[in-house]
CSV table of C-alpha atoms and ligand atoms in Angstrom, one decimal:
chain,number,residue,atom,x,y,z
A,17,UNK,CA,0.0,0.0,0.0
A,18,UNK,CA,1.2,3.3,-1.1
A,19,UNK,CA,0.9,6.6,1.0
A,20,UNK,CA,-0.5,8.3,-2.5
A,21,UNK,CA,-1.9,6.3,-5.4
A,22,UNK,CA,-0.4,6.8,-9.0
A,23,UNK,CA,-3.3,9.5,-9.8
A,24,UNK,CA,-2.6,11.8,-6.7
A,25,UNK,CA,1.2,11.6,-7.7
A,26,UNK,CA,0.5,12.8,-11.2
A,27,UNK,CA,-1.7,15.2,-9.7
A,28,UNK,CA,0.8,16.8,-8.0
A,29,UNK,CA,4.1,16.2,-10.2
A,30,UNK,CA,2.1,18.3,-12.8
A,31,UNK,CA,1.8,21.3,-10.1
A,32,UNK,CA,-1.7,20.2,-9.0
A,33,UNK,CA,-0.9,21.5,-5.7
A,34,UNK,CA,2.4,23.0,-5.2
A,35,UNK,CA,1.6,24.6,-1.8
A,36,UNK,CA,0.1,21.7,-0.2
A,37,UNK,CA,2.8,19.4,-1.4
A,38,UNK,CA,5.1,21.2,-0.1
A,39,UNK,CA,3.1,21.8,3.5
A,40,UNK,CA,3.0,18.2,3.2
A,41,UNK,CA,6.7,16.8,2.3
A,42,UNK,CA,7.7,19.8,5.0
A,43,UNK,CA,5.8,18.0,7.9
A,44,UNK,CA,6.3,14.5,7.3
A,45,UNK,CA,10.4,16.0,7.4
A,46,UNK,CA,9.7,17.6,10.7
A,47,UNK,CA,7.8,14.4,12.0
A,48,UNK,CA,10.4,12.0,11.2
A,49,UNK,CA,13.5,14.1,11.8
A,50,UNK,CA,12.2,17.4,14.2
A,51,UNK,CA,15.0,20.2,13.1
A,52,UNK,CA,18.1,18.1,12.6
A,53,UNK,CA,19.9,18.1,8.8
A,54,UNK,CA,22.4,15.0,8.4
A,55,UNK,CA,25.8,16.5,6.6
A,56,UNK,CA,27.6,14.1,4.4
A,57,UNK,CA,31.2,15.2,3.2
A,58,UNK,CA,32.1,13.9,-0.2
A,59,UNK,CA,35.7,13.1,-1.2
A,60,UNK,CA,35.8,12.9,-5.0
A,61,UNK,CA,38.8,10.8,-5.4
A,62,UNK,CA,39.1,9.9,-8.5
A,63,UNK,CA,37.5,11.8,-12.0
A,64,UNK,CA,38.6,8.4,-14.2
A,65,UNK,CA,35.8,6.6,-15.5
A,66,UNK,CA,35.8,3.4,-18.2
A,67,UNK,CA,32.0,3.9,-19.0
A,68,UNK,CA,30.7,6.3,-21.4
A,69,UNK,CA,27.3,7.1,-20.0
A,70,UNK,CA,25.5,9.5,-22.3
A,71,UNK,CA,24.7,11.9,-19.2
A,72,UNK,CA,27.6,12.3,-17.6
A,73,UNK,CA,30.8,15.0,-18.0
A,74,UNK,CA,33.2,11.9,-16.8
A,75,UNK,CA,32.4,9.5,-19.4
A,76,UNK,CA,35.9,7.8,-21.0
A,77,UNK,CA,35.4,9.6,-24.4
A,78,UNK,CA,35.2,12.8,-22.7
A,79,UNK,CA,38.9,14.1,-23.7
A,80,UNK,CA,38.5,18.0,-22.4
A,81,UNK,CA,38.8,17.2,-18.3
A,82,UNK,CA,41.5,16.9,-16.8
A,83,UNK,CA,41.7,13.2,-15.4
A,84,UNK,CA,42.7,13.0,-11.9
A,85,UNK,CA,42.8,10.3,-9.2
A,86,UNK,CA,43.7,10.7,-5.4
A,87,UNK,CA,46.5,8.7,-3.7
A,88,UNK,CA,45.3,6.6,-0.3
A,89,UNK,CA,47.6,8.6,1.6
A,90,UNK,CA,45.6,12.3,0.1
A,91,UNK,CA,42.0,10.4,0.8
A,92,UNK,CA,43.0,9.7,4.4
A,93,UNK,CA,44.4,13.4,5.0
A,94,UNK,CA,41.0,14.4,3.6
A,95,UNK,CA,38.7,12.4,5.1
A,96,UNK,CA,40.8,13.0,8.7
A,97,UNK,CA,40.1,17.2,7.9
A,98,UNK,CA,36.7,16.3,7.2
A,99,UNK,CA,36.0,14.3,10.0
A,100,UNK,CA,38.0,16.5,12.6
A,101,UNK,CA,35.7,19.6,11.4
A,102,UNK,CA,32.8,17.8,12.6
A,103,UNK,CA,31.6,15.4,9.4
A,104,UNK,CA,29.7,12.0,11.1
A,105,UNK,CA,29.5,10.5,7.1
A,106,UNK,CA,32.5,10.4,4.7
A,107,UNK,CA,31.7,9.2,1.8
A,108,UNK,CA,33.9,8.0,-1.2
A,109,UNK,CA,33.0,8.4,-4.4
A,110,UNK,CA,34.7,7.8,-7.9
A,111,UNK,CA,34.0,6.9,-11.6
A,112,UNK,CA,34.0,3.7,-12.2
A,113,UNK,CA,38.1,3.6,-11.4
A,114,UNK,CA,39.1,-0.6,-11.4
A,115,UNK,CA,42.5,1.0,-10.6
A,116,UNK,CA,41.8,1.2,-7.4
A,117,UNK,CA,41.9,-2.5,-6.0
A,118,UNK,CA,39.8,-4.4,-3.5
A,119,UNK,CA,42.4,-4.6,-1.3
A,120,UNK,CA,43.2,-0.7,-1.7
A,121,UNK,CA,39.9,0.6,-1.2
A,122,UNK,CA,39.3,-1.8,1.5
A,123,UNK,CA,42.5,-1.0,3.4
A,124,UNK,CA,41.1,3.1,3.0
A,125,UNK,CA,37.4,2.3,4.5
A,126,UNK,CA,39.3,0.2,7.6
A,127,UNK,CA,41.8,3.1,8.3
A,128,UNK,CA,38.8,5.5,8.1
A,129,UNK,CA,36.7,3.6,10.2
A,130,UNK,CA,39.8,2.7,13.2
A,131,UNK,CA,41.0,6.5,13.2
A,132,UNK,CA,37.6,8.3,13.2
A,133,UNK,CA,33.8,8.0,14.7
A,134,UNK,CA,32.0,8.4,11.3
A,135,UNK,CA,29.8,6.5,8.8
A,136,UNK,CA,31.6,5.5,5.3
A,137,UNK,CA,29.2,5.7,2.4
A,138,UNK,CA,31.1,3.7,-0.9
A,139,UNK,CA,29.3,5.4,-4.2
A,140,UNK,CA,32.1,3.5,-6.5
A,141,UNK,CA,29.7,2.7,-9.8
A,142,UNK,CA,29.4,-1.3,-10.5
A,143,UNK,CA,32.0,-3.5,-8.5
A,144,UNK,CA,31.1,-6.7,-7.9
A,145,UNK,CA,28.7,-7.9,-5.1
A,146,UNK,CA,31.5,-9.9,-3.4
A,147,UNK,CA,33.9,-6.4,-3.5
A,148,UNK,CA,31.3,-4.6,-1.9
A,149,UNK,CA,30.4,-7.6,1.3
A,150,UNK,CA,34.7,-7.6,1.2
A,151,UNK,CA,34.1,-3.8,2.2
A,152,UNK,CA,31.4,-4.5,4.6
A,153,UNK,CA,33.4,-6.3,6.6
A,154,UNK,CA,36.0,-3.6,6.7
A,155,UNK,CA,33.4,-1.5,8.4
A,156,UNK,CA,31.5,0.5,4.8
A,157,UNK,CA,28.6,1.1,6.2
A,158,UNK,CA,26.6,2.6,3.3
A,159,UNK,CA,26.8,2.4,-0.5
A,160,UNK,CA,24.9,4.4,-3.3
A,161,UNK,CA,23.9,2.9,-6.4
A,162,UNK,CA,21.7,5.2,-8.9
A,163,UNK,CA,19.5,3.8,-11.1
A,164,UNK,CA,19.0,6.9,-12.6
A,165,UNK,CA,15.7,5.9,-14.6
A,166,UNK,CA,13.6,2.7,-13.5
A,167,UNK,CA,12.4,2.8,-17.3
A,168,UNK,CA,14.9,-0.1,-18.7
A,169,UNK,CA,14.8,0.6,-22.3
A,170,UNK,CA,15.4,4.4,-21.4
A,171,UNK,CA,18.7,2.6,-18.7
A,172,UNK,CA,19.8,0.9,-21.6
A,173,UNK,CA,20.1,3.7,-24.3
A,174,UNK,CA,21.7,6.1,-21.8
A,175,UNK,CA,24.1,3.9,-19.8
A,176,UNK,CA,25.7,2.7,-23.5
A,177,UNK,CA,24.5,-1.0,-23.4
A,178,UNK,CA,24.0,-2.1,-19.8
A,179,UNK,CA,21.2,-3.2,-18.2
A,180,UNK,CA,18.8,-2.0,-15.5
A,181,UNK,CA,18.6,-5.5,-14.5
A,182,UNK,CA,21.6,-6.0,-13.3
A,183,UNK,CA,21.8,-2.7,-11.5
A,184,UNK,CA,19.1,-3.4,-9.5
A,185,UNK,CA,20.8,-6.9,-8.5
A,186,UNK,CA,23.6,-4.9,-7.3
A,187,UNK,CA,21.1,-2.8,-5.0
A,188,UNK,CA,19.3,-6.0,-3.6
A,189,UNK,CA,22.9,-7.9,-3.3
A,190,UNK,CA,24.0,-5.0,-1.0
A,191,UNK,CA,20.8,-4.6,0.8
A,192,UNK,CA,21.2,-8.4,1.4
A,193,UNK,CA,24.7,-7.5,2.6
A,194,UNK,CA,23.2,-5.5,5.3
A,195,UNK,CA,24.4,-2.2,4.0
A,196,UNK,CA,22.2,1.3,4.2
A,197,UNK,CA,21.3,1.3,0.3
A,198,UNK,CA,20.7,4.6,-1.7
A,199,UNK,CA,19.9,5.0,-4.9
A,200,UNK,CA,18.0,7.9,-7.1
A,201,UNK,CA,17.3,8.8,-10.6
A,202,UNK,CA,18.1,12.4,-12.7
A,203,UNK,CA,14.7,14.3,-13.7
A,204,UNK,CA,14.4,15.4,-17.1
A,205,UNK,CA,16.3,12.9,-18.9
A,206,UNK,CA,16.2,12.4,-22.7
A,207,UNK,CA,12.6,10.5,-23.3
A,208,UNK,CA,10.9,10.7,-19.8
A,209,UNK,CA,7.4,11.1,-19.6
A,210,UNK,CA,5.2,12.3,-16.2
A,211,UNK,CA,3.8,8.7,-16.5
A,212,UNK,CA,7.4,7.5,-16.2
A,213,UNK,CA,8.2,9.8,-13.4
A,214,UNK,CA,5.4,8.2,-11.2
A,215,UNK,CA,6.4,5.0,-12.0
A,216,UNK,CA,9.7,6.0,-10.6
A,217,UNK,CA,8.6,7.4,-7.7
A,218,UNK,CA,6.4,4.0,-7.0
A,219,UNK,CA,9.5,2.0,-8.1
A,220,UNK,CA,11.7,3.3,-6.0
A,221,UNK,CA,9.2,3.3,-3.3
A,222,UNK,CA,9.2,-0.4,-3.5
A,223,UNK,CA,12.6,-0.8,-3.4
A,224,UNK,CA,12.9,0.3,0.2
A,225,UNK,CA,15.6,2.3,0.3
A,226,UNK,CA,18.1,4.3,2.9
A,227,UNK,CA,18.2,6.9,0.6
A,228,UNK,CA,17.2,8.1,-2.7
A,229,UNK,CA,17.7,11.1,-4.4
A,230,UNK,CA,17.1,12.8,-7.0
A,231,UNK,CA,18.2,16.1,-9.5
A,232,UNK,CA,17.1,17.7,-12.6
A,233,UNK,CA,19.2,16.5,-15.6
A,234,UNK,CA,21.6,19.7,-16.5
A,235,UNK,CA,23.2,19.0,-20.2
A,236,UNK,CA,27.2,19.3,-20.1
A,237,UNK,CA,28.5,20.4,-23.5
A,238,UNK,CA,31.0,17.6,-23.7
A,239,UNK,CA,28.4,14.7,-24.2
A,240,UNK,CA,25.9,13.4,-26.1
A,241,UNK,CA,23.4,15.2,-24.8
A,242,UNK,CA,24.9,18.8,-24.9
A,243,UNK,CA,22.1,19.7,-27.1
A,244,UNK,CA,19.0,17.8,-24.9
A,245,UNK,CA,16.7,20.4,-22.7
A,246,UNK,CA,17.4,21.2,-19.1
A,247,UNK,CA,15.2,19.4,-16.7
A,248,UNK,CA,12.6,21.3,-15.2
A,249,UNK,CA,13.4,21.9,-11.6
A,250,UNK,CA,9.9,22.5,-10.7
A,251,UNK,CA,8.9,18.7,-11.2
A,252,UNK,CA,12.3,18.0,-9.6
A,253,UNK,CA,11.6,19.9,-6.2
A,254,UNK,CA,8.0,18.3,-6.7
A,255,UNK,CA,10.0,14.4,-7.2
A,256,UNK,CA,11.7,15.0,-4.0
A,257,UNK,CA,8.5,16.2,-1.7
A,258,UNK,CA,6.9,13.0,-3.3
A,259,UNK,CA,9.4,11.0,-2.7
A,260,UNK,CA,9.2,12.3,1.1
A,261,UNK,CA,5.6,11.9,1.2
A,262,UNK,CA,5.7,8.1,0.1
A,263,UNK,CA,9.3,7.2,2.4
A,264,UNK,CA,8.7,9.0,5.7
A,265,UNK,CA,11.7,8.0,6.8
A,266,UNK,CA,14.3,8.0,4.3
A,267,UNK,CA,16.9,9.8,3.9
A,268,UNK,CA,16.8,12.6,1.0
A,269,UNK,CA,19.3,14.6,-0.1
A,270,UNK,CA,18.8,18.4,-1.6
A,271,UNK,CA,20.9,17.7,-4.2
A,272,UNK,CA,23.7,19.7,-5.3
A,273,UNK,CA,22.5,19.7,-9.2
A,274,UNK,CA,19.8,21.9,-7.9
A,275,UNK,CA,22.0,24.7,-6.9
A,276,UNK,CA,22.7,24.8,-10.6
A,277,UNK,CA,19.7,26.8,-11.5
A,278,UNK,CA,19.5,28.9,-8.3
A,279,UNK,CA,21.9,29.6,-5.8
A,280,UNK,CA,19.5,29.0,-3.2
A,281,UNK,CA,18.2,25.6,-4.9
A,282,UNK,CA,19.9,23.0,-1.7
A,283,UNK,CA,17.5,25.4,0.6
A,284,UNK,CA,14.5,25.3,-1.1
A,285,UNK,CA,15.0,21.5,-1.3
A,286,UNK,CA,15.2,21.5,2.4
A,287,UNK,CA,12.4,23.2,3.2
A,288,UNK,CA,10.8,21.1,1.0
A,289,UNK,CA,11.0,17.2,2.2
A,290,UNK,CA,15.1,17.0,2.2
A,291,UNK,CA,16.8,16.3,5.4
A,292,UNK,CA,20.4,16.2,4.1
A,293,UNK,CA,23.1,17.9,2.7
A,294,UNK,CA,26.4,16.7,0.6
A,295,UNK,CA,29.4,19.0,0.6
A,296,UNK,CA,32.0,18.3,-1.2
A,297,UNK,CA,35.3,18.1,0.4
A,298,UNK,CA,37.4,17.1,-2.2
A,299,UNK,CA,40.6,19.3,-2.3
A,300,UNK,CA,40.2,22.6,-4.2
A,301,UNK,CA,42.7,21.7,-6.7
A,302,UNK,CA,40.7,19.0,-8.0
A,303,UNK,CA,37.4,19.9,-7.5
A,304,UNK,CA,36.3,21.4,-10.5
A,305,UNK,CA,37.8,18.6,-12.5
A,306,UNK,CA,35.2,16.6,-11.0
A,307,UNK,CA,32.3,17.7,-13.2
A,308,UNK,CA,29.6,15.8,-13.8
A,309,UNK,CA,27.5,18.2,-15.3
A,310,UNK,CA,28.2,22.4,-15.6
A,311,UNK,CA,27.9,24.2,-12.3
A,312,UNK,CA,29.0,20.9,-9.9
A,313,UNK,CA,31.6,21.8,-7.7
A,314,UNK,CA,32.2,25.1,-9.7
A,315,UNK,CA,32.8,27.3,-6.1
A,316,UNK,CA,36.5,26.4,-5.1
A,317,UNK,CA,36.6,26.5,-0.9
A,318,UNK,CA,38.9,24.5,1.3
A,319,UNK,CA,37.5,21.8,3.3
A,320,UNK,CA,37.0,23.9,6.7
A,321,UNK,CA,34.7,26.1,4.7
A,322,UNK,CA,32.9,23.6,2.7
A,323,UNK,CA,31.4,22.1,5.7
A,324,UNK,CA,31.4,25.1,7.7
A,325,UNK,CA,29.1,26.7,4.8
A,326,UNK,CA,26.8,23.8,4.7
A,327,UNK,CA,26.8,24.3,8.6
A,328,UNK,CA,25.9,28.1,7.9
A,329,UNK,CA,23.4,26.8,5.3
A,330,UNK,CA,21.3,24.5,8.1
A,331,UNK,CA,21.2,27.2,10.4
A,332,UNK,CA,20.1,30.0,7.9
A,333,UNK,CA,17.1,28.1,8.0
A,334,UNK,CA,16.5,27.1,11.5
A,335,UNK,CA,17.4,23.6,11.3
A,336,UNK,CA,20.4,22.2,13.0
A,337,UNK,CA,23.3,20.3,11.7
A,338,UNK,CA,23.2,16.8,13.4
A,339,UNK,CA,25.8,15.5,15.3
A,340,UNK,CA,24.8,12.1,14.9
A,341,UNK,CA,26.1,10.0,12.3
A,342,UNK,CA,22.2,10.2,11.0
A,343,UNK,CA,22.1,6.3,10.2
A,344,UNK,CA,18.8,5.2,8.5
A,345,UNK,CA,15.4,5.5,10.4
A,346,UNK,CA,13.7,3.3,8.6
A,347,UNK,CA,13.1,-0.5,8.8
A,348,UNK,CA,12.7,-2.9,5.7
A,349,UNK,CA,10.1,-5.9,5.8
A,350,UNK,CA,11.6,-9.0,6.0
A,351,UNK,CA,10.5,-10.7,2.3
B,429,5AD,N1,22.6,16.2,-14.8
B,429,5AD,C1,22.2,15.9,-13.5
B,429,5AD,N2,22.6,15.0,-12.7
B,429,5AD,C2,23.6,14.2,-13.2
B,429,5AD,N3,24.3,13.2,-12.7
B,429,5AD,C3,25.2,12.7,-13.6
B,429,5AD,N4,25.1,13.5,-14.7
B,429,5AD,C4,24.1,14.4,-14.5
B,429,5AD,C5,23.6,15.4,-15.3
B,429,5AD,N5,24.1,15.7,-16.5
B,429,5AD,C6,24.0,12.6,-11.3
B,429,5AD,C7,23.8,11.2,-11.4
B,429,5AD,C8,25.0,10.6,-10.8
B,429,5AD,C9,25.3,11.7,-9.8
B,429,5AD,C10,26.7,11.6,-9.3
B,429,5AD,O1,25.1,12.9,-10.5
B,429,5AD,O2,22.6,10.8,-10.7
B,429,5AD,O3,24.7,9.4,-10.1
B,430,SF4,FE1,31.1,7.1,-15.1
B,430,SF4,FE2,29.3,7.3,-13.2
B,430,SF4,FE3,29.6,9.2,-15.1
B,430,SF4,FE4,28.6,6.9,-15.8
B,430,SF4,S1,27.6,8.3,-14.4
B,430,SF4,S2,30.2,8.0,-16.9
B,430,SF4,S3,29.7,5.5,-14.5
B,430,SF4,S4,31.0,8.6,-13.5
């Protein structure tokens, strides 16, 4: 049973209701989480990627970035600043890098997790089931694995080939695993429909996740889709207050891809259903290499100020940065 049924979702993805939506996704927030906003810090350790996904600034082909990748000994200095300035998650994230072995990335999450009192969230694209329950049991506590569509055919065409199936065999494996599990999808992707939309939103409902999140599709010149329409960040901030209004308790980022069309965009998302923030800690001098699509990670600030703005951020609005590591609320049924 679903909170809303398909027709009330369309309803409101097509601005039925914008105010009560919002009124809505705001309380269910405040319910489930009273004033505190969960801060993640992102280290963006490597920019090398061996997929060519049709969306994405990172993709292989893409020969205008400047390719960079992090040594162990620069992740732990980072994720050390990060955590001594108050972060509870670090979370690595990468292309899909093989260069980084099992052992490698598994030595980085256990020297994380011995020196420091914080989460470890792996978003490292498609390593195998058995990598990620090695991680595990070097103390990752959380991975993210987008989906980015739950349309398969619409999967297929922009991820080159692969298929949604096996994705979501990755998410169950790790669930399985006894990780947190996030996934999410971009709005406004090449082909989407509002039909498709609430079948994402009931999909990934299903799915029972830690986290989802999701962003409106911004085109980066050096793809495929350069030329393919902005997605419209109205049905995106209405996505996310769904999303809140169908998973009380999960935990939803206000994604940084919104900050792209306004500068107050992470804000709005917050005061809209969201309950956490991701700043990016990765050092300046790399940061802007890391882009995913135009505007990520485009304001260069050390690591003190990154999470001290995000800090300044919460608090702008009333809310209060958590101190807590802000593990996942919810419960899964046992199938
Ligand atoms: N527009 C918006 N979001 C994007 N992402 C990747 N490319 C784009 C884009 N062009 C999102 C995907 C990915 C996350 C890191 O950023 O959801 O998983
Ligand atoms: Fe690589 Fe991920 Fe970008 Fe795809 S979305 S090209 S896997 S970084």
């Amino acid at each position: 049973m679903y909170l809303l049924n398909a027709q009330e979702i369309e309803f409101y993805l097509n601005g039925g209701n914008d105010q009560e939506l919002y009124t809505r996704a705001d309380q269910v927030r405040q319910e489930n989480f009273g004033d505190e906003v969960y801060l993640r810090a992102i280290v963006e350790f490597s920019n090398v990627c061996n997929k060519k996904c049709k969306y994405c600034g990172l993709r292989a082909p893409n020969s205008s970035i400047n390719r960079y990748r992090l040594k162990k000994t620069e992740i732990l200095d980072v994720a050390e600043l990060a955590a001594v300035n108050g972060a509870k998650t670090i979370v690595l994230q990468s292309g899909d890098d093989f260069s980084y072995s099992s052992n490698m990335v598994g030595e980085i999450v256990r020297e994380i997790k011995s020196r420091h009192d914080v989460a470890v969230t792996l978003s490292l694209g498609d390593r195998s089931a058995e990598e990620y329950a090695y991680w595990f049991e070097c103390g990752a506590d959380r991975t993210l694995i987008k989906l980015e569509t739950t349309d398969s055919r619409i999967y297929n065409d922009i991820r080159c080939g692969e298929s949604l199936k096996d994705r979501l065999k990755l998410v169950k494996a790790l669930q399985e695993t006894g990780y947190e599990v996030g996934s999410g999808i971009i709005v406004g992707l090449p082909g989407y429909s509002i039909q498709q939309l609430v079948a994402d939103l009931l999909f990934l409902t299903d799915l029972e996740l830690d986290m989802v999140a999701a962003g409106p599709f911004i085109p980066h010149p050096d793809t495929p889709y350069s030329d393919v329409e902005t997605g419209n960040i109205d049905i995106s901030y209405r996505f996310t207050a769904l999303l809140r209004l169908l998973n009380p308790q999960t935990n939803i980022p206000a994604t940084s891809a919104l900050d792209s069309f306004d500068s107050k965009g992470r804000e709005t998302g917050l005061r809209r259903g969201c309950n956490v923030i991701m700043p990016s800690v990765t050092p300046s001098a790399n940061r802007a290499d890391y882009n995913i699509y135009p505007g990520k990670n485009s304001v260069s600030v050390d690591v003190t100020d990154s999470i001290t703005n995000a800090e300044n951020l919460i608090r702008s609005l009333n809310f209060v940065p958590s101190v807590t590591k802000g593990s996942s609320k919810r419960k899964r049924n046992v199938k």
